[in-house]
Amino acid sequence: MPVFPEEPEIHESLPGPGVPFPRESDAQALHTPASSGATATAPTTVAAVPVPGPRPAPPRAAPSRSDRPGPPRLIPKPGPAPRRPAEAVPQVEVQRVAAAPAQALDRADEAVDRLLDAGRDPGQILVLTLGEAHPWQQHELSFGEERYWAQLAEGGDVFYADAGLARPVSREVVVLVANGGPAARAAEAYTAALGRATALLVVCGEAGPAAAAGRPGRA
């Protein structure tokens, strides 16, 4: 048998550029991969993942009214200090008991009794004599000067002393006994007794302005 040489295998090739395909179906077949018998899987839809960005800042609270800047405060200029009302000087009541020098001591004892009956504290009564010392003063001095002045410091009873008392003593009620002495001394004693009394001055006899206007020079 005659031997024929093998014919070369002819491979299909795609037409070059500008060469049209024989059929439109052929072009689609070339670009469509051959199925191997497996079922075609529908394309999976991937959900879009949001890209993280900068976090929104928290809302800022509105500043309170006290924190808001306001108009500058005006500092008042210092002015003169207000004048304080003058302190009221306590008024001392003056009561007069008419009496001659010989009866002035008796009238003074009666005045002291009325004051005690009215509720006055004995330690707030001071009796001053212009002439002879009161009998109670003489009695207390009989126990000595120390004991006598101790009663004044204790302030527990009526105290009897001379009108020329040099010690600083003040009590609510002062009873001035004009039982002797010159008119000039009576005027000085009246002024001093008025300064010692804080509420009431009882003048038994002629002493002070009324005595000077009445019968000056009478002892």
Short mmCIF file of C-alpha atoms in Angstrom, two decimals:
data_model
loop_
_atom_site.label_atom_id
_atom_site.label_comp_id
_atom_site.label_asym_id
_atom_site.label_seq_id
_atom_site.Cartn_x
_atom_site.Cartn_y
_atom_site.Cartn_z
CA MET A 1 0.00 0.00 0.00
CA PRO A 2 1.23 3.37 -0.81
CA VAL A 3 2.26 5.50 2.23
CA PHE A 4 0.94 9.06 2.36
CA PRO A 5 2.70 11.62 4.31
CA GLU A 6 0.88 13.04 7.38
CA GLU A 7 -1.02 16.09 6.65
CA PRO A 8 -0.28 18.93 8.93
CA GLU A 9 -2.90 19.71 11.58
CA ILE A 10 -4.70 22.84 10.85
CA HIS A 11 -5.66 24.97 13.83
CA GLU A 12 -8.37 27.47 13.74
CA SER A 13 -7.24 30.96 14.29
CA LEU A 14 -9.02 34.15 14.88
CA PRO A 15 -9.27 36.41 11.94
CA GLY A 16 -6.99 39.37 12.02
CA PRO A 17 -8.04 42.91 12.41
CA GLY A 18 -10.32 44.16 9.82
CA VAL A 19 -11.50 40.69 8.93
CA PRO A 20 -15.17 40.16 9.69
CA PHE A 21 -16.41 37.11 11.40
CA PRO A 22 -18.40 34.73 9.30
CA ARG A 23 -21.29 34.82 11.67
CA GLU A 24 -22.22 36.88 14.69
CA SER A 25 -22.85 33.72 16.63
CA ASP A 26 -19.27 32.65 15.97
CA ALA A 27 -17.95 35.81 17.62
CA GLN A 28 -20.12 35.26 20.65
CA ALA A 29 -19.00 31.64 20.84
CA LEU A 30 -15.38 32.63 20.85
CA HIS A 31 -15.83 34.95 23.82
CA THR A 32 -18.14 32.61 25.73
CA PRO A 33 -16.23 30.02 27.76
CA ALA A 34 -17.29 26.47 27.20
CA SER A 35 -19.43 25.03 29.87
CA SER A 36 -18.22 21.87 31.44
CA GLY A 37 -21.62 20.69 32.33
CA ALA A 38 -21.78 22.61 35.63
CA THR A 39 -24.68 24.79 36.47
CA ALA A 40 -23.99 28.49 36.04
CA THR A 41 -23.88 30.43 39.25
CA ALA A 42 -25.55 33.79 39.47
CA PRO A 43 -23.21 36.63 40.42
CA THR A 44 -23.23 37.41 44.16
CA THR A 45 -24.23 40.92 45.16
CA VAL A 46 -21.81 42.33 47.79
CA ALA A 47 -23.39 44.86 50.17
CA ALA A 48 -21.58 48.13 50.31
CA VAL A 49 -19.75 48.54 53.60
CA PRO A 50 -19.80 52.12 54.84
CA VAL A 51 -16.35 53.57 55.16
CA PRO A 52 -15.76 54.84 58.73
CA GLY A 53 -15.24 58.55 58.92
CA PRO A 54 -14.73 61.14 61.67
CA ARG A 55 -17.27 60.92 64.48
CA PRO A 56 -19.60 63.88 64.83
CA ALA A 57 -18.74 66.09 67.80
CA PRO A 58 -21.29 66.12 70.67
CA PRO A 59 -23.57 69.14 70.71
CA ARG A 60 -22.21 71.98 72.86
CA ALA A 61 -24.46 73.19 75.64
CA ALA A 62 -25.39 76.83 75.54
CA PRO A 63 -23.48 78.86 78.17
CA SER A 64 -25.49 79.91 81.18
CA ARG A 65 -26.48 83.51 81.66
CA SER A 66 -23.96 83.90 84.45
CA ASP A 67 -21.12 82.75 82.14
CA ARG A 68 -22.04 85.09 79.35
CA PRO A 69 -19.90 88.17 79.19
CA GLY A 70 -21.81 91.26 80.17
CA PRO A 71 -21.12 94.94 80.43
CA PRO A 72 -18.29 95.86 82.82
CA ARG A 73 -19.39 96.63 86.35
CA LEU A 74 -18.99 100.17 87.47
CA ILE A 75 -17.24 100.51 90.82
CA PRO A 76 -18.70 103.47 92.72
CA LYS A 77 -16.21 106.04 93.80
CA PRO A 78 -15.78 106.37 97.53
CA GLY A 79 -17.64 109.34 98.88
CA PRO A 80 -17.85 111.01 102.23
CA ALA A 81 -18.95 108.76 105.06
CA PRO A 82 -22.56 109.31 106.11
CA ARG A 83 -22.94 111.33 109.22
CA ARG A 84 -24.11 109.42 112.24
CA PRO A 85 -26.93 110.93 114.20
CA ALA A 86 -25.81 112.46 117.42
CA GLU A 87 -26.28 110.14 120.35
CA ALA A 88 -29.21 111.13 122.45
CA VAL A 89 -28.14 112.45 125.80
CA PRO A 90 -30.21 110.79 128.53
CA GLN A 91 -32.52 113.30 130.16
CA VAL A 92 -32.40 113.31 133.95
CA GLU A 93 -35.63 114.18 135.68
CA VAL A 94 -35.33 116.73 138.51
CA GLN A 95 -37.77 116.74 141.40
CA ARG A 96 -37.72 119.40 144.12
CA VAL A 97 -38.91 119.02 147.68
CA ALA A 98 -39.34 122.32 149.53
CA ALA A 99 -37.63 122.23 152.89
CA ALA A 100 -35.67 124.47 155.21
CA PRO A 101 -32.14 123.36 156.08
CA ALA A 102 -33.30 122.01 159.46
CA GLN A 103 -35.97 119.80 157.89
CA ALA A 104 -34.02 118.79 154.75
CA LEU A 105 -32.78 115.51 156.28
CA ASP A 106 -36.29 114.43 157.24
CA ARG A 107 -37.62 115.30 153.78
CA ALA A 108 -34.76 113.29 152.22
CA ASP A 109 -35.60 110.20 154.33
CA GLU A 110 -39.22 110.46 153.25
CA ALA A 111 -38.14 110.73 149.59
CA VAL A 112 -35.97 107.59 149.92
CA ASP A 113 -38.87 105.67 151.47
CA ARG A 114 -41.13 106.66 148.55
CA LEU A 115 -38.52 105.54 146.05
CA LEU A 116 -38.16 102.14 147.71
CA ASP A 117 -41.92 101.72 147.88
CA ALA A 118 -42.13 102.49 144.16
CA GLY A 119 -39.81 99.58 143.45
CA ARG A 120 -36.44 101.26 143.18
CA ASP A 121 -33.42 99.10 143.95
CA PRO A 122 -31.67 100.31 147.15
CA GLY A 123 -28.31 99.88 145.44
CA GLN A 124 -29.30 102.50 142.86
CA ILE A 125 -29.91 105.34 145.35
CA LEU A 126 -27.23 107.80 146.46
CA VAL A 127 -27.87 110.42 149.19
CA LEU A 128 -25.54 113.45 149.33
CA THR A 129 -25.60 116.03 152.13
CA LEU A 130 -24.38 119.64 151.94
CA GLY A 131 -24.17 120.25 155.72
CA GLU A 132 -23.93 117.78 158.57
CA ALA A 133 -23.43 114.12 157.59
CA HIS A 134 -26.48 111.90 157.51
CA PRO A 135 -26.92 109.73 160.64
CA TRP A 136 -26.55 106.58 158.56
CA GLN A 137 -23.23 107.84 157.18
CA GLN A 138 -21.98 108.51 160.69
CA HIS A 139 -23.09 105.03 161.75
CA GLU A 140 -21.27 103.28 158.90
CA LEU A 141 -18.10 105.33 159.45
CA SER A 142 -18.03 104.09 163.02
CA PHE A 143 -16.92 100.70 161.65
CA GLY A 144 -13.98 102.24 159.82
CA GLU A 145 -13.23 103.86 156.48
CA GLU A 146 -12.51 100.53 154.81
CA ARG A 147 -15.86 99.06 155.73
CA TYR A 148 -17.62 102.26 154.75
CA TRP A 149 -16.18 102.43 151.21
CA ALA A 150 -16.65 98.70 150.74
CA GLN A 151 -20.42 99.26 150.89
CA LEU A 152 -20.09 101.70 147.98
CA ALA A 153 -18.23 99.10 145.91
CA GLU A 154 -20.72 96.36 146.77
CA GLY A 155 -23.67 98.54 145.70
CA GLY A 156 -26.22 96.56 147.67
CA ASP A 157 -27.82 99.33 149.72
CA VAL A 158 -28.52 103.06 149.84
CA PHE A 159 -25.22 104.89 150.16
CA TYR A 160 -24.88 108.13 152.17
CA ALA A 161 -21.97 110.49 151.54
CA ASP A 162 -20.90 114.14 151.56
CA ALA A 163 -21.87 116.25 148.54
CA GLY A 164 -18.16 116.90 147.90
CA LEU A 165 -17.58 113.19 147.17
CA ALA A 166 -14.45 112.96 145.05
CA ARG A 167 -14.89 109.36 143.90
CA PRO A 168 -16.51 108.74 140.49
CA VAL A 169 -19.90 107.42 141.52
CA SER A 170 -23.11 107.35 139.46
CA ARG A 171 -26.47 105.84 140.31
CA GLU A 172 -29.95 105.93 138.87
CA VAL A 173 -31.30 108.22 141.63
CA VAL A 174 -29.39 110.91 143.54
CA VAL A 175 -30.97 112.69 146.51
CA LEU A 176 -29.30 116.02 147.26
CA VAL A 177 -29.90 117.28 150.82
CA ALA A 178 -29.43 121.05 151.20
CA ASN A 179 -29.12 120.97 154.99
CA GLY A 180 -26.58 123.78 155.32
CA GLY A 181 -23.59 125.48 153.77
CA PRO A 182 -23.17 128.54 151.54
CA ALA A 183 -25.21 129.07 148.38
CA ALA A 184 -22.14 128.84 146.14
CA ARG A 185 -21.38 125.36 147.43
CA ALA A 186 -25.04 124.40 146.95
CA ALA A 187 -24.84 125.45 143.29
CA GLU A 188 -21.68 123.40 142.72
CA ALA A 189 -23.18 120.41 144.52
CA TYR A 190 -26.29 120.62 142.39
CA THR A 191 -24.26 120.50 139.17
CA ALA A 192 -22.19 117.56 140.45
CA ALA A 193 -25.27 115.66 141.65
CA LEU A 194 -26.96 116.18 138.26
CA GLY A 195 -23.93 114.59 136.60
CA ARG A 196 -24.02 111.58 138.91
CA ALA A 197 -27.71 110.79 138.39
CA THR A 198 -28.68 108.73 135.34
CA ALA A 199 -32.46 108.90 135.74
CA LEU A 200 -33.67 111.09 138.62
CA LEU A 201 -32.35 113.88 140.85
CA VAL A 202 -34.33 114.76 143.99
CA VAL A 203 -33.36 118.08 145.58
CA CYS A 204 -34.52 118.50 149.20
CA GLY A 205 -34.15 122.13 150.15
CA GLU A 206 -32.74 125.14 148.32
CA ALA A 207 -29.99 124.17 145.89
CA GLY A 208 -29.38 124.78 142.24
CA PRO A 209 -30.84 127.34 139.82
CA ALA A 210 -34.15 127.67 141.65
CA ALA A 211 -32.42 128.48 144.93
CA ALA A 212 -30.18 131.10 143.30
CA ALA A 213 -33.18 132.80 141.70
CA GLY A 214 -35.18 132.68 144.93
CA ARG A 215 -33.15 133.85 147.90
CA PRO A 216 -29.47 134.14 147.03
CA GLY A 217 -27.08 134.32 149.93
CA ARG A 218 -29.24 132.29 152.32
CA ALA A 219 -27.39 129.37 153.87
#
